[in-house]
PDB file of C-alpha atoms in Angstrom:
ATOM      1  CA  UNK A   1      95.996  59.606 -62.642  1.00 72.00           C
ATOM      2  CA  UNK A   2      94.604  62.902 -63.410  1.00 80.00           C
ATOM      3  CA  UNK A   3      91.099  64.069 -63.786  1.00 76.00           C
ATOM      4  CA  UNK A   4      91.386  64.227 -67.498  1.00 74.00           C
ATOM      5  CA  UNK A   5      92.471  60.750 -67.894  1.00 74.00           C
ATOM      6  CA  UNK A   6      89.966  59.435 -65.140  1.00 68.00           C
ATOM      7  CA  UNK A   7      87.123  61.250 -67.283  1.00 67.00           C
ATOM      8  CA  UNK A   8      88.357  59.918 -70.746  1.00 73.00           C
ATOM      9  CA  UNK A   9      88.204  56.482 -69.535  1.00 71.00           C
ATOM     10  CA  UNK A  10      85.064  56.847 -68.524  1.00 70.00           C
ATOM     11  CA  UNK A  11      83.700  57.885 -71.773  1.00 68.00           C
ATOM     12  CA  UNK A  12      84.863  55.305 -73.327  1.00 63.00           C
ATOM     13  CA  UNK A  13      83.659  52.589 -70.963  1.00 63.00           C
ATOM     14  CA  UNK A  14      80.566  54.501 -71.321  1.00 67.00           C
ATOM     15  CA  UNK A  15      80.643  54.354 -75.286  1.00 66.00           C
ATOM     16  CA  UNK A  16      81.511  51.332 -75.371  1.00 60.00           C
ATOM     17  CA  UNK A  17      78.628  49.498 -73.141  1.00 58.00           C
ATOM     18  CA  UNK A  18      76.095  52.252 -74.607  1.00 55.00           C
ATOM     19  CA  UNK A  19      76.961  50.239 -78.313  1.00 53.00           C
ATOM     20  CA  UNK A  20      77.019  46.974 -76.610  1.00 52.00           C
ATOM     21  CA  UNK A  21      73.496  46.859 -75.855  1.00 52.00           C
ATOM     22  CA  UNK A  22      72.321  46.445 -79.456  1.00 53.00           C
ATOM     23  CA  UNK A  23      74.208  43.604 -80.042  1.00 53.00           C
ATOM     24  CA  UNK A  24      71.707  40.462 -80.055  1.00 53.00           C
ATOM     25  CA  UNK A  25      72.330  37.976 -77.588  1.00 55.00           C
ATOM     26  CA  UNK A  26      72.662  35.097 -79.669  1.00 54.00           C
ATOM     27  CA  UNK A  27      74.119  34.374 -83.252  1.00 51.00           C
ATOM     28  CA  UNK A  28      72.348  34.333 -86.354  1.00 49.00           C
ATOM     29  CA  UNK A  29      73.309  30.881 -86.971  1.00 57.00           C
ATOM     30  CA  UNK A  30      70.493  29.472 -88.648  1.00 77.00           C
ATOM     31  CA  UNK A  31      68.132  31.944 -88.437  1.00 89.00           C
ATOM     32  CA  UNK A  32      65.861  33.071 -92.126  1.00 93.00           C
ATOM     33  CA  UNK A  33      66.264  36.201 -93.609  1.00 95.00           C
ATOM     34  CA  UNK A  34      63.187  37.349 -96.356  1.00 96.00           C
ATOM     35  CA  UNK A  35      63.026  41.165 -97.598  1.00 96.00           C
ATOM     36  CA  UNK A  36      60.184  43.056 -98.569  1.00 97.00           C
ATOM     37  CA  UNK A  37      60.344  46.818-100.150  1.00 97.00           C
ATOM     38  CA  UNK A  38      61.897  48.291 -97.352  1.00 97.00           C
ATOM     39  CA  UNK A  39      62.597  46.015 -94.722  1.00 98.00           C
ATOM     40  CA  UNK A  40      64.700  42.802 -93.834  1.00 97.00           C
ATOM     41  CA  UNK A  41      62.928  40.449 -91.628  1.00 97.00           C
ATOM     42  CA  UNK A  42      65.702  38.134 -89.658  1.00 96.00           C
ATOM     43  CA  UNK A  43      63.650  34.803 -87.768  1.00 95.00           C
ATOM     44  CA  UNK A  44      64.244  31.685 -86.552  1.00 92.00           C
ATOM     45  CA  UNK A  45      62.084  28.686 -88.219  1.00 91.00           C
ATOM     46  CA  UNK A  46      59.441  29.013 -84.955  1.00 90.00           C
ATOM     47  CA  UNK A  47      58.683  32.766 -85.945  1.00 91.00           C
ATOM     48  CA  UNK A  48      57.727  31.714 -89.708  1.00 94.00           C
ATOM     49  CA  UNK A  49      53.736  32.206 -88.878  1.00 94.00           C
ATOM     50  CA  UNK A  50      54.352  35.769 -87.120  1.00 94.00           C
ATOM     51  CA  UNK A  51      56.856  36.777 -89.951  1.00 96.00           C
ATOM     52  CA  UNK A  52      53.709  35.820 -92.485  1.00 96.00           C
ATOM     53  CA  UNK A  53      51.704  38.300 -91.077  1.00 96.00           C
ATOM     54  CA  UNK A  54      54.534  40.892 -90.270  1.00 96.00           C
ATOM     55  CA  UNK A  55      54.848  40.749 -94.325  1.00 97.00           C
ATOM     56  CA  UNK A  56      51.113  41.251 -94.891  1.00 96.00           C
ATOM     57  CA  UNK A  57      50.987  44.438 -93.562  1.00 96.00           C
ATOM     58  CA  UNK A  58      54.640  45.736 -92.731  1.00 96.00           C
ATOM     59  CA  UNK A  59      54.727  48.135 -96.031  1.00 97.00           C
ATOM     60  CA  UNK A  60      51.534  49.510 -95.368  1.00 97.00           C
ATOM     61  CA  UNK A  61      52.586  50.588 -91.532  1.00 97.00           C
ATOM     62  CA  UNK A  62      55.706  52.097 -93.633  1.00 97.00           C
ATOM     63  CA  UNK A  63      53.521  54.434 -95.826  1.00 97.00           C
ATOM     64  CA  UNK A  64      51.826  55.433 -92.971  1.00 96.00           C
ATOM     65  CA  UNK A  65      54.864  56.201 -90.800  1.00 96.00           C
ATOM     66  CA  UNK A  66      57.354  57.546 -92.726  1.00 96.00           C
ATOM     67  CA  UNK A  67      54.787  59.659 -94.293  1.00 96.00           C
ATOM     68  CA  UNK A  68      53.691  61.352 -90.727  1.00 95.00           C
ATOM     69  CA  UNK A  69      57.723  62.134 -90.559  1.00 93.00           C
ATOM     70  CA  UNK A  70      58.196  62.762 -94.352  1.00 93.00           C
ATOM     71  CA  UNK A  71      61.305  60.419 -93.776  1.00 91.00           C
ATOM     72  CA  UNK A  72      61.850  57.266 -96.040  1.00 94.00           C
ATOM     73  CA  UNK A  73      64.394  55.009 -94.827  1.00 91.00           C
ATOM     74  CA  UNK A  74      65.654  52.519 -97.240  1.00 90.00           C
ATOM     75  CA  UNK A  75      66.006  49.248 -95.552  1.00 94.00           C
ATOM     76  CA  UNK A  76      64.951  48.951 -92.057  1.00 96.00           C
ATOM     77  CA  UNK A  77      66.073  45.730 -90.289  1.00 96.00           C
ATOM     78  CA  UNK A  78      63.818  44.050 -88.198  1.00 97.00           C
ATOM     79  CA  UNK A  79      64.885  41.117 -85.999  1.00 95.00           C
ATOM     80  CA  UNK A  80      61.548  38.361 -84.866  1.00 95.00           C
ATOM     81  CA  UNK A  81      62.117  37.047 -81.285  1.00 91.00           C
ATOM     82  CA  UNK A  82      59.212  34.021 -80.243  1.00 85.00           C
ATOM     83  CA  UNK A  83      61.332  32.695 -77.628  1.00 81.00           C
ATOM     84  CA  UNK A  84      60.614  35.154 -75.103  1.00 79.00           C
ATOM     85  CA  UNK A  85      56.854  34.857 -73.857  1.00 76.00           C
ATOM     86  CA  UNK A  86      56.863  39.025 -73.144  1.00 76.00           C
ATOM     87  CA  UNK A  87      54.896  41.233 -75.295  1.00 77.00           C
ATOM     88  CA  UNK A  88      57.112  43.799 -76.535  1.00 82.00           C
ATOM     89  CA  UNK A  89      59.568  45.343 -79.379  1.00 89.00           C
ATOM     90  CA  UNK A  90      62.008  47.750 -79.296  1.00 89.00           C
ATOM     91  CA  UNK A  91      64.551  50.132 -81.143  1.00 89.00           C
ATOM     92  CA  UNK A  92      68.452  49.590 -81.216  1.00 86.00           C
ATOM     93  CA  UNK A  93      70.461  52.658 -82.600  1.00 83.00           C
ATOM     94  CA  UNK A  94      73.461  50.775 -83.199  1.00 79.00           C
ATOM     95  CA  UNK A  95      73.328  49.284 -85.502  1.00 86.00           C
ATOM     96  CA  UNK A  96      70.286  50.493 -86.266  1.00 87.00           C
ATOM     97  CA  UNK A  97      67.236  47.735 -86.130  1.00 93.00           C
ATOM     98  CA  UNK A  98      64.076  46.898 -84.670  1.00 95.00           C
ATOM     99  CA  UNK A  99      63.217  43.683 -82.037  1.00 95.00           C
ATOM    100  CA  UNK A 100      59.842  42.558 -82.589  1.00 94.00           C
ATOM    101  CA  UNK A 101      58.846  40.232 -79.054  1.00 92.00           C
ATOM    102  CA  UNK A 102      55.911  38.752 -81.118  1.00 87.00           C
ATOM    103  CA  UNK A 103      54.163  36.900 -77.647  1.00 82.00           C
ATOM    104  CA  UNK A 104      50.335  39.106 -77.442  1.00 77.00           C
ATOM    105  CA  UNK A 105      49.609  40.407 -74.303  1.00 75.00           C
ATOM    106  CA  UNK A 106      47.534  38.370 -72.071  1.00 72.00           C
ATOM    107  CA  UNK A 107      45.695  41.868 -70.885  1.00 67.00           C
ATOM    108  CA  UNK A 108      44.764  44.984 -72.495  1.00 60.00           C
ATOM    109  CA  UNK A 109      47.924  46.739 -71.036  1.00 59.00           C
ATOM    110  CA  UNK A 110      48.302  48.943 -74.175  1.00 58.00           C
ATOM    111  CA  UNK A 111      44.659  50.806 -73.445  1.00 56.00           C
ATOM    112  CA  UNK A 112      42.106  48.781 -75.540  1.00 54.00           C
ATOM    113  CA  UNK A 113      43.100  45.236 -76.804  1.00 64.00           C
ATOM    114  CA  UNK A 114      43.873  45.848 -80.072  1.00 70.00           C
ATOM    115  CA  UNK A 115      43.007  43.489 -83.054  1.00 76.00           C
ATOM    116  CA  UNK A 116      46.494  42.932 -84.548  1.00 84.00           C
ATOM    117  CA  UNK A 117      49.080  42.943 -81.489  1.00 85.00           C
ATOM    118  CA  UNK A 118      51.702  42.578 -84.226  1.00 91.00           C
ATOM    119  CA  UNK A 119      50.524  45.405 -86.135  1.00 92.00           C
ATOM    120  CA  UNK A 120      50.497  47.551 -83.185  1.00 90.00           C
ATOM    121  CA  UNK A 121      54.209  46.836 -82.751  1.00 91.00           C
ATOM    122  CA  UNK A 122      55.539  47.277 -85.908  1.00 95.00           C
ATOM    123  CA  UNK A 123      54.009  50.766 -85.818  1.00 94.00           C
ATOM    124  CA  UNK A 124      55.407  51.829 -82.447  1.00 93.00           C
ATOM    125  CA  UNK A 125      58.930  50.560 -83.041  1.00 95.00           C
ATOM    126  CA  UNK A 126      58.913  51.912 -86.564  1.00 96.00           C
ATOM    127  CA  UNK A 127      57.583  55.060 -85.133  1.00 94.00           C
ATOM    128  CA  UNK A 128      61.032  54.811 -83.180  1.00 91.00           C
ATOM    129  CA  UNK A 129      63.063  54.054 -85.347  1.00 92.00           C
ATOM    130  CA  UNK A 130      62.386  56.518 -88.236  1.00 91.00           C
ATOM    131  CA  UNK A 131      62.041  59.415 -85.477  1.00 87.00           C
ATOM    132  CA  UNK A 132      65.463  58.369 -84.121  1.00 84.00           C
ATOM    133  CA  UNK A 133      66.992  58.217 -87.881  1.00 83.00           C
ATOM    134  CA  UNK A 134      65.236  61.509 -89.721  1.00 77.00           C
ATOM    135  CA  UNK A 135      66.493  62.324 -92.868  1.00 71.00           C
ATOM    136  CA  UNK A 136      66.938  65.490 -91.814  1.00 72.00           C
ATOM    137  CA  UNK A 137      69.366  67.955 -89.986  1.00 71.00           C
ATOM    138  CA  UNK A 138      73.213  68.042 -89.618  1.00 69.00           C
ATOM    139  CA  UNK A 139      73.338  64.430 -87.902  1.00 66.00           C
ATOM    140  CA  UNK A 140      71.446  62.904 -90.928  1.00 67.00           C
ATOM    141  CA  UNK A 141      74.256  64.432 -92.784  1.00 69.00           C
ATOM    142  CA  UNK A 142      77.281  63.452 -90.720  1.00 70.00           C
ATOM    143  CA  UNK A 143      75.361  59.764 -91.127  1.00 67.00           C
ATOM    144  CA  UNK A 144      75.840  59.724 -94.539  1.00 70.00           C
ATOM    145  CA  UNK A 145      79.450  59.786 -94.237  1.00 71.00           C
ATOM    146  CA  UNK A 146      80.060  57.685 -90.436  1.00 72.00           C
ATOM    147  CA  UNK A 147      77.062  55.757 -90.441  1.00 68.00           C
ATOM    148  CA  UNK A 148      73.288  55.915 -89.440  1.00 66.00           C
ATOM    149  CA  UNK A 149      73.990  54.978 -86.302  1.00 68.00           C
ATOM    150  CA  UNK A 150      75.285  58.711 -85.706  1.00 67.00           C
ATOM    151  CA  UNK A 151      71.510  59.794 -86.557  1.00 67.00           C
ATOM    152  CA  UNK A 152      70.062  58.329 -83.697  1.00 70.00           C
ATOM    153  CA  UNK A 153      72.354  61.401 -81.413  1.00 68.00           C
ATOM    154  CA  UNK A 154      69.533  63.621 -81.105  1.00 65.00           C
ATOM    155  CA  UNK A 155      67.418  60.839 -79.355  1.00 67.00           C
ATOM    156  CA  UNK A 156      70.222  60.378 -76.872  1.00 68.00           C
ATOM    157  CA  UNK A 157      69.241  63.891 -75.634  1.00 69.00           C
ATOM    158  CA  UNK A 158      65.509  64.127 -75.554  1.00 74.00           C
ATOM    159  CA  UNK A 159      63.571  63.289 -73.044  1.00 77.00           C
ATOM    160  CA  UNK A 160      61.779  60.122 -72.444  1.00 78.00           C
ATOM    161  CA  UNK A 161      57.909  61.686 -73.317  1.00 81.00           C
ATOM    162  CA  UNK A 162      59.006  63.650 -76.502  1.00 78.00           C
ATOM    163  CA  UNK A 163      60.316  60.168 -77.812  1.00 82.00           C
ATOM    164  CA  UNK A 164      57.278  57.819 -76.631  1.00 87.00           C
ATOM    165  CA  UNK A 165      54.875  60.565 -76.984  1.00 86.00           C
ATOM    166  CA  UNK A 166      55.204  60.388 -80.880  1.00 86.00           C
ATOM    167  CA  UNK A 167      54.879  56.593 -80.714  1.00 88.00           C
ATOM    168  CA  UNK A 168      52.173  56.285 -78.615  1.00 86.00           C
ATOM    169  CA  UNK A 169      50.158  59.164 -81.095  1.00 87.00           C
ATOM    170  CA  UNK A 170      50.587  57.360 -83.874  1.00 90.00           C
ATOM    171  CA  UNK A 171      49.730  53.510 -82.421  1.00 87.00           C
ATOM    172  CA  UNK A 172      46.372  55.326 -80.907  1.00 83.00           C
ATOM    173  CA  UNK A 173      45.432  56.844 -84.550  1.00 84.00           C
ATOM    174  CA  UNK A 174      46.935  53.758 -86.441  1.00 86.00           C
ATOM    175  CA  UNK A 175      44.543  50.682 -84.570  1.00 83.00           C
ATOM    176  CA  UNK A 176      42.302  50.375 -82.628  1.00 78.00           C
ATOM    177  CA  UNK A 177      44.080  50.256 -79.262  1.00 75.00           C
ATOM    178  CA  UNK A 178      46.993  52.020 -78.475  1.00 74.00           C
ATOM    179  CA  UNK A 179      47.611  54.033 -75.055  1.00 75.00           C
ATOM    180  CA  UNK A 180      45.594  57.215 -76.280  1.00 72.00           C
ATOM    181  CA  UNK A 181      42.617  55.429 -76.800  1.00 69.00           C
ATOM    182  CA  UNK A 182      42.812  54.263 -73.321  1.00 70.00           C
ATOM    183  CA  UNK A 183      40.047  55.717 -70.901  1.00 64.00           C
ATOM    184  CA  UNK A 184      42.526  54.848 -67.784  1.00 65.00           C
TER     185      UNK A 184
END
């Protein structure tokens, strides 16, 4: 086996576990889908309360963070886990969605306890998510034709601070928490 072939396989094992991860764990069987504007909320039955106020605020967080990017992504898919008693979200490129962990923190691990723990979330995920699929640039464009997923490149090759830096500005100016506001 040469080099070539020993590197080729590679990348594609590579590729191919790199797409993997944002696959959800379980099925949608069963789960509720709802819409608002611009995104589609997908919850199990348990979540219904969470997803209530995830709706009561979700296209105001929008305004607020596509405007700071001047990037307005159509429909943004967010997926509502209550299952798992950790307080956290996160952003999938492929395909592209959000996880919303919707359990609060039991401390103030996000600098001061913010009012809205959900709130906070949506606006650091979406903060992701919209900074990882700009509407700008020659990946936007090659998007358009092979699929946002191809958007999210650039992120691949930033570092770590330049993509949680943004996130963590705009959930400090956004609440009333967030890790900028923290004194520690």
């Amino acid at each position: 086996m040469t080099m070539k072939q020993v590197y080729t396989i590679i990348f594609f094992l590579l590729t191919f576990n790199t797409l993997a991860v944002g696959l959800p764990t379980q099925p949608y069987d069963g789960w509720i889908e709802t819409e608002t504007d611009h995104f589609r909320i997908i919850y199990e039955e348990i979540s219904t309360e969470s997803v209530v106020e995830i709706i009561g605020f979700c296209e105001d967080v929008y305004i607020s963070v596509t405007d700071f990017f001047d990037s307005y992504p159509e429909k943004i898919t967010i997926v509502v886990h209550d299952r798992i008693d950790a307080p956290y979200g996160s952003y999938y490129p492929a395909p592209p969605h959000i996880n919303m962990y919707v359990s609060p923190p039991s401390t103030p691990v996000f600098g001061a306890k913010v009012d809205n723990w959900l709130r906070f979330l949506l606006i650091h995920e979406l903060t992701h998510y919209v900074n990882m699929t700009i509407e700008k640039g020659p990946f936007y464009q090659l998007s358009r034709v092979m699929g946002k997923s191809i958007s999210s490149i650039p992120g691949g090759l930033m570092p770590g601070w330049a993509i949680e830096g943004i996130a963590v500005k705009l959930e400090s100016d956004f609440t009333d928490g967030g890790r900028g506001n923290n004194p520690f």
